[in-house]
Coordinates of C-alpha atoms and ligand atoms in Angstrom, one line a residue:
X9 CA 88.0 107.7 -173.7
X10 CA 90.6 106.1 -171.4
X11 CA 88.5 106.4 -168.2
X12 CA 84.8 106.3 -169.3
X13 CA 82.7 105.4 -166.3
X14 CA 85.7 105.5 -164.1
X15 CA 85.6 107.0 -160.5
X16 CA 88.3 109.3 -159.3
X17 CA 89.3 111.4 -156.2
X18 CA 92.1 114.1 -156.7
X19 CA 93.6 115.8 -153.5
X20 CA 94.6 119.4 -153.5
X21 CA 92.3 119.1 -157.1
X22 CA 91.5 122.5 -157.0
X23 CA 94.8 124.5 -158.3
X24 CA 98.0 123.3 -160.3
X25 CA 98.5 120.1 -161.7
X26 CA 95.7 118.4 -159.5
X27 CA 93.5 121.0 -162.0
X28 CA 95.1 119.6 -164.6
X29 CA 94.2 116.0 -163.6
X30 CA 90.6 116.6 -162.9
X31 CA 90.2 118.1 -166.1
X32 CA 91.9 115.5 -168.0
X33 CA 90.3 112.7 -166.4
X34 CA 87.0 114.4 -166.7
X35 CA 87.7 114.8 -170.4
X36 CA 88.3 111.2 -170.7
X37 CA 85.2 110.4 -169.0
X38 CA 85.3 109.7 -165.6
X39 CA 83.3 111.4 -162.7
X40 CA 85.8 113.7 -160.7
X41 CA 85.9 114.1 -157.1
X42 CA 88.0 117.5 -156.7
X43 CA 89.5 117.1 -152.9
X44 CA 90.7 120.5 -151.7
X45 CA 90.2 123.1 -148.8
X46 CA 90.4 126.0 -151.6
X47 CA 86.7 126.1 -152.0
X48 CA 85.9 128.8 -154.0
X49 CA 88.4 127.4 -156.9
X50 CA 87.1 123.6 -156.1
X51 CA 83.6 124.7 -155.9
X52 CA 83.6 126.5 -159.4
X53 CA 85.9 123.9 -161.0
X54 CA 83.3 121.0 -159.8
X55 CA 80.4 122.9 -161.7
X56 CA 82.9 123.7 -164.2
X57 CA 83.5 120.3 -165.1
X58 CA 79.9 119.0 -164.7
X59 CA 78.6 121.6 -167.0
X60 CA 81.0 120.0 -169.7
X61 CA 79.5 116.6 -169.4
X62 CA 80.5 114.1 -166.9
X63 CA 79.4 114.8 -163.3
X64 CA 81.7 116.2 -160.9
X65 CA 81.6 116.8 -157.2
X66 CA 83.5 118.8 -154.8
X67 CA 84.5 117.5 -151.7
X68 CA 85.7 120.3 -149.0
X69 CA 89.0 118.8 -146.6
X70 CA 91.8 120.0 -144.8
X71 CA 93.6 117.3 -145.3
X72 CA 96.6 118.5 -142.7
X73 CA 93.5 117.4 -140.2
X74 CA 94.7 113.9 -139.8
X75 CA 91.4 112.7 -137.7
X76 CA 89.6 113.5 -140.8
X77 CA 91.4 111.9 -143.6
X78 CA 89.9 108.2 -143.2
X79 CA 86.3 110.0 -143.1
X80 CA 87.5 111.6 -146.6
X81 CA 87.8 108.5 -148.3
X82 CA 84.4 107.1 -146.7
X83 CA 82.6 109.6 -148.0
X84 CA 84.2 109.8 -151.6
X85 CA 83.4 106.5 -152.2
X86 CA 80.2 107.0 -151.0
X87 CA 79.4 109.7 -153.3
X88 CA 79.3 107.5 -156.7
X89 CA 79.3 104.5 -154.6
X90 CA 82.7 103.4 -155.5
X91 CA 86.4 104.2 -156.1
X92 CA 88.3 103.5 -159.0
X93 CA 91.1 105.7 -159.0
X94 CA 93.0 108.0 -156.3
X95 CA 95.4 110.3 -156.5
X96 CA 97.5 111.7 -153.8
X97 CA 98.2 115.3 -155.5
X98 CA 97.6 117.1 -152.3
X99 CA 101.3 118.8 -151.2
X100 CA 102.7 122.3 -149.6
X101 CA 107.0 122.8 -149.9
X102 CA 108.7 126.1 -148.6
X103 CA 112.0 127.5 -149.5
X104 CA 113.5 127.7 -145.8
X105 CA 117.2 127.2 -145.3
X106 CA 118.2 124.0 -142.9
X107 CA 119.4 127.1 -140.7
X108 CA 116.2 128.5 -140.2
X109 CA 114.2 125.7 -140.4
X110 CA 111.3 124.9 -137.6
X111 CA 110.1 121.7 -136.0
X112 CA 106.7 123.6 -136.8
X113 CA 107.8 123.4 -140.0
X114 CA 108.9 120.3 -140.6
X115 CA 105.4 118.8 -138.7
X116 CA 103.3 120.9 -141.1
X117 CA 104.7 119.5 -144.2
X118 CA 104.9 116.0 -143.1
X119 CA 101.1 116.2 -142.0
X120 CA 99.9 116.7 -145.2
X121 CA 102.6 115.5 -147.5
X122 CA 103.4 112.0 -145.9
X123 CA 100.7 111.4 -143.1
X124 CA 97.5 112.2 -144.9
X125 CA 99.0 110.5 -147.7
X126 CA 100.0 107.6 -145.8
X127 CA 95.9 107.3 -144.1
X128 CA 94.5 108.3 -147.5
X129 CA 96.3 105.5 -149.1
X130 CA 95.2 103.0 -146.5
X131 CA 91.4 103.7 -146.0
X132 CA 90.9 103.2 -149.8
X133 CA 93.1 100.3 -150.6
X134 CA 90.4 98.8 -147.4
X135 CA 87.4 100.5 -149.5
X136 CA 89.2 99.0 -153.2
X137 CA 90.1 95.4 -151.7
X138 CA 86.4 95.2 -151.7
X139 CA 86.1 95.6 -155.5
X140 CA 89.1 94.1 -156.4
X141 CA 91.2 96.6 -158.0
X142 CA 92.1 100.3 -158.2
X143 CA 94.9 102.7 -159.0
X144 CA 96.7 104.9 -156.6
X145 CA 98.7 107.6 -158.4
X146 CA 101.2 109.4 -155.8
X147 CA 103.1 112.9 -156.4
X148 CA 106.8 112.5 -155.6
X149 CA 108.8 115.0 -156.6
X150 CA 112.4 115.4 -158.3
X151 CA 113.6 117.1 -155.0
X152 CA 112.9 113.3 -152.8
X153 CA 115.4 111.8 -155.6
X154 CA 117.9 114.6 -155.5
X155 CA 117.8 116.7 -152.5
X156 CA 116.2 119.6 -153.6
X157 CA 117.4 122.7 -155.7
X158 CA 115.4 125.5 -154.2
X159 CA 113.4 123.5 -151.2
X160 CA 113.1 123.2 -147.8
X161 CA 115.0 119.9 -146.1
X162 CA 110.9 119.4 -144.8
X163 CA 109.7 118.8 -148.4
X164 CA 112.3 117.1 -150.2
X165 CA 112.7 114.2 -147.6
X166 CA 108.8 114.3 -147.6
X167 CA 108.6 113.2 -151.2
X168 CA 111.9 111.1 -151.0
X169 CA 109.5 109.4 -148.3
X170 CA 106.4 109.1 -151.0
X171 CA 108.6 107.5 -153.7
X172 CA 109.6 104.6 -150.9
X173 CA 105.9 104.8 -149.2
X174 CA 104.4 104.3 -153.0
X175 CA 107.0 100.8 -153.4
X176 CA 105.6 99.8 -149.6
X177 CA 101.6 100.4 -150.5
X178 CA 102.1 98.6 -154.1
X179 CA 104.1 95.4 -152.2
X180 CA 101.2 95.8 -149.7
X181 CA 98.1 96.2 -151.8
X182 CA 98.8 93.9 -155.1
X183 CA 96.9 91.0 -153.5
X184 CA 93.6 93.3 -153.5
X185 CA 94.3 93.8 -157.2
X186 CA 95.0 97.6 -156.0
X187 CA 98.1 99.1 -158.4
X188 CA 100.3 101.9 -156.7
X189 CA 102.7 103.9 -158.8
X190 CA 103.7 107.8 -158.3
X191 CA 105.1 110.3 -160.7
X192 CA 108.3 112.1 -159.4
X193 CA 107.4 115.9 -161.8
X194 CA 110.8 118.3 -162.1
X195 CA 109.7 121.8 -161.9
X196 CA 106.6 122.4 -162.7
X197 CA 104.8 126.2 -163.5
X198 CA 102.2 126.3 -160.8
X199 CA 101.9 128.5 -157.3
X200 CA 104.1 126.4 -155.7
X201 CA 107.2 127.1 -158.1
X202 CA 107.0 130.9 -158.2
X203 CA 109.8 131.5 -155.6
X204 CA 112.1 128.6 -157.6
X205 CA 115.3 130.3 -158.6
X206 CA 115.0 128.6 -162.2
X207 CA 118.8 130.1 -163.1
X208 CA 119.2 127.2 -160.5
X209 CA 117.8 124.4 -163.2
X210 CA 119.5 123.4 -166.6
X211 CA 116.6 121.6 -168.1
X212 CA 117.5 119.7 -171.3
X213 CA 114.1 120.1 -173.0
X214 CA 114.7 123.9 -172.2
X215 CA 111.7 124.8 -170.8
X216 CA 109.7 124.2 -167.4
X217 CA 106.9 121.6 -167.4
X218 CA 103.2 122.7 -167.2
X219 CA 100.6 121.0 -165.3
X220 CA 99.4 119.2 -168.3
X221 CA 102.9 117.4 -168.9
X222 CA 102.5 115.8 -165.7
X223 CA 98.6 115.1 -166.1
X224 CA 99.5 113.4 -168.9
X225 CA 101.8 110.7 -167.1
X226 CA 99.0 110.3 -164.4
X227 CA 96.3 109.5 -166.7
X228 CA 98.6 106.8 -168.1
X229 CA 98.8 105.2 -164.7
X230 CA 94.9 105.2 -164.5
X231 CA 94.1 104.2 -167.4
X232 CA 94.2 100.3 -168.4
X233 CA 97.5 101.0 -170.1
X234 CA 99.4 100.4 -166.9
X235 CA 97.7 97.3 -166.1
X236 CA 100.8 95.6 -165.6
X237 CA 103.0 98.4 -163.8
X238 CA 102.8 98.8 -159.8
X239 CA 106.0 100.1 -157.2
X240 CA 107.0 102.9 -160.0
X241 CA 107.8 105.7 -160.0
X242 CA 107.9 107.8 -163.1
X243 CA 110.1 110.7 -164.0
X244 CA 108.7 114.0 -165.7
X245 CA 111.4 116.0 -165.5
X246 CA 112.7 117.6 -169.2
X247 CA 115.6 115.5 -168.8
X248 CA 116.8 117.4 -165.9
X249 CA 117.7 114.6 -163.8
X250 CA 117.7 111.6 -165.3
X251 CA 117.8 108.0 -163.4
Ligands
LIG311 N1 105.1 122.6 -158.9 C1 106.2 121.8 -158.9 O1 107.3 122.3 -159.4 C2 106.2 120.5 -158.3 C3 107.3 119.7 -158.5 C4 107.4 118.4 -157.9 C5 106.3 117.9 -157.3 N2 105.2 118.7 -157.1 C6 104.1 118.1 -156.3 O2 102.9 118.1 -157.1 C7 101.7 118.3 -156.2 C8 100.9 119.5 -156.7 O3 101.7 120.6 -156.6 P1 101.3 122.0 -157.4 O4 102.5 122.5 -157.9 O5 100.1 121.8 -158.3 O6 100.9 122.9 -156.1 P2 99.8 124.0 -155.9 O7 100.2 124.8 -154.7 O8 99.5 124.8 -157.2 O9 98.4 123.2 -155.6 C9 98.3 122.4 -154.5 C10 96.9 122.1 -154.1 O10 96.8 121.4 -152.9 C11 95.8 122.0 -152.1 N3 96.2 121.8 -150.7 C12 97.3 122.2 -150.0 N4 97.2 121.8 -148.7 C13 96.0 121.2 -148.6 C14 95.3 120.6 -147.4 N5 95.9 120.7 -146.2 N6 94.1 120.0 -147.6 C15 93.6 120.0 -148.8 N7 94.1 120.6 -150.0 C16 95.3 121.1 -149.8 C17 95.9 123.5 -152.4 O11 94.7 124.2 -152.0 C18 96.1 123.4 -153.9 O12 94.8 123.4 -154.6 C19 102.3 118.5 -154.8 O13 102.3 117.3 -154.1 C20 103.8 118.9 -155.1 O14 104.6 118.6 -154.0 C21 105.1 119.9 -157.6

């Protein structure tokens, strides 16, 4: 088990690949906290998870309320009494043209895909300092590398801002012994890809990624295998763009 006893909060846990993760992680032993404002699928996935094993716990935020997202990490850590691992999963993208697109918009998606992210990060490197180490994994996404195939402007410069915020928390928090790293996932089957006009992507491996590709990747960064890694970012893409 790669993350027996291990402590871990996962944002937006509740559908997609933040699903993924907390079943994963909870497969490899560590007690999940599953972050989301979707509580009926958090709720049941919490008892889910517990009734496999290791505890889990469901933790109901909005996190696009940005005066709540420091009390998020307060009480997550309070809930097992510590913090090993976070993961910033948590994102919303759109498919609106630069034409059409609103400052409404554009504010929503940087609320909860850089801000929250960016508080998030902060309040638990404070609450990890304390231990002395702790893993921050961060979803990027293909689009902040590339531009975007079928995205809004909002969402790709959102992640493009993640992969540089990840580099500025792991120069930040490597004297608490906190790593930061983030995981930049191509297309990915989940809700948020089914408007995607896939005749848009040439993927070498030939097929879209599932949730579980990318879980994978993440429980590599949280696990004791990645000891010596912090400031990457790393690719799971099919070989569709390759850096
Ligand atoms: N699916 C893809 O193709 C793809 C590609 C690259 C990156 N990503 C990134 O991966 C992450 C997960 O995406 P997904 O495809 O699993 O999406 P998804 O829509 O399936 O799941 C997102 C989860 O986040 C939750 N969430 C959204 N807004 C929230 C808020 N304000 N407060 C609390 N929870 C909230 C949702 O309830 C949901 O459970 C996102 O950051 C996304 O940008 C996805």
């Amino acid at each position: 088990m790669l993350l027996k006893d291990k402590i871990a909060l996962v944002t937006g846990g509740a559908n997609g690949i933040g699903r993924a993760v907390c079943e994963l992680f909870n497969h490899q032993g560590a007690r999940v906290i599953v972050c989301d404002f979707d509580a009926a699928a958090g709720g049941q996935l919490a008892d889910d998870l517990s009734a496999r094993g290791t505890e889990a716990f469901f933790l109901h935020a909005d996190l696009s309320r940005l005066d709540g997202v420091e009390g998020v990490a307060q009480q997550a850590c309070k809930r097992f009494g510590r913090l090993d691992v976070l993961v910033n999963n948590a994102g919303i993208c759109n498919t609106v043209s630069i034409d059409e697109m609103t400052m409404e918009q554009w504010d929503r998606t940087y609320g909860i895909n850089i801000k929250a992210l960016f508080l998030l990060s902060r309040a638990v490197v404070h609450l990890m300092s304390a231990q002395g180490n702790g893993k921050i994994i961060n979803l990027g996404s293909m689009a902040g590398r590339n531009g975007g195939v079928s995205v809004g402007a909002d969402y790709s410069s959102s992640k493009a801002a993640v992969i540089n915020l990840t580099r500025t928390f792991a120069g930040y928090a490597a004297k608490y012994g906190v790593q930061v790293n983030s995981v930049v996932p191509g297309v990915i089957q989940t809700r948020m890809s089914q408007d995607f006009d896939l005749s848009r992507y040439n993927i070498p491996l030939g097929r879209m990624g599932t949730p579980e590709d990318v879980a994978g990747a993440i429980l590599f960064l949280a696990s004791e295998f990645s000891d010596y890694m912090t400031g990457s970012c790393v690719d799971v893409n099919g070989g569709f763009m390759m850096s």
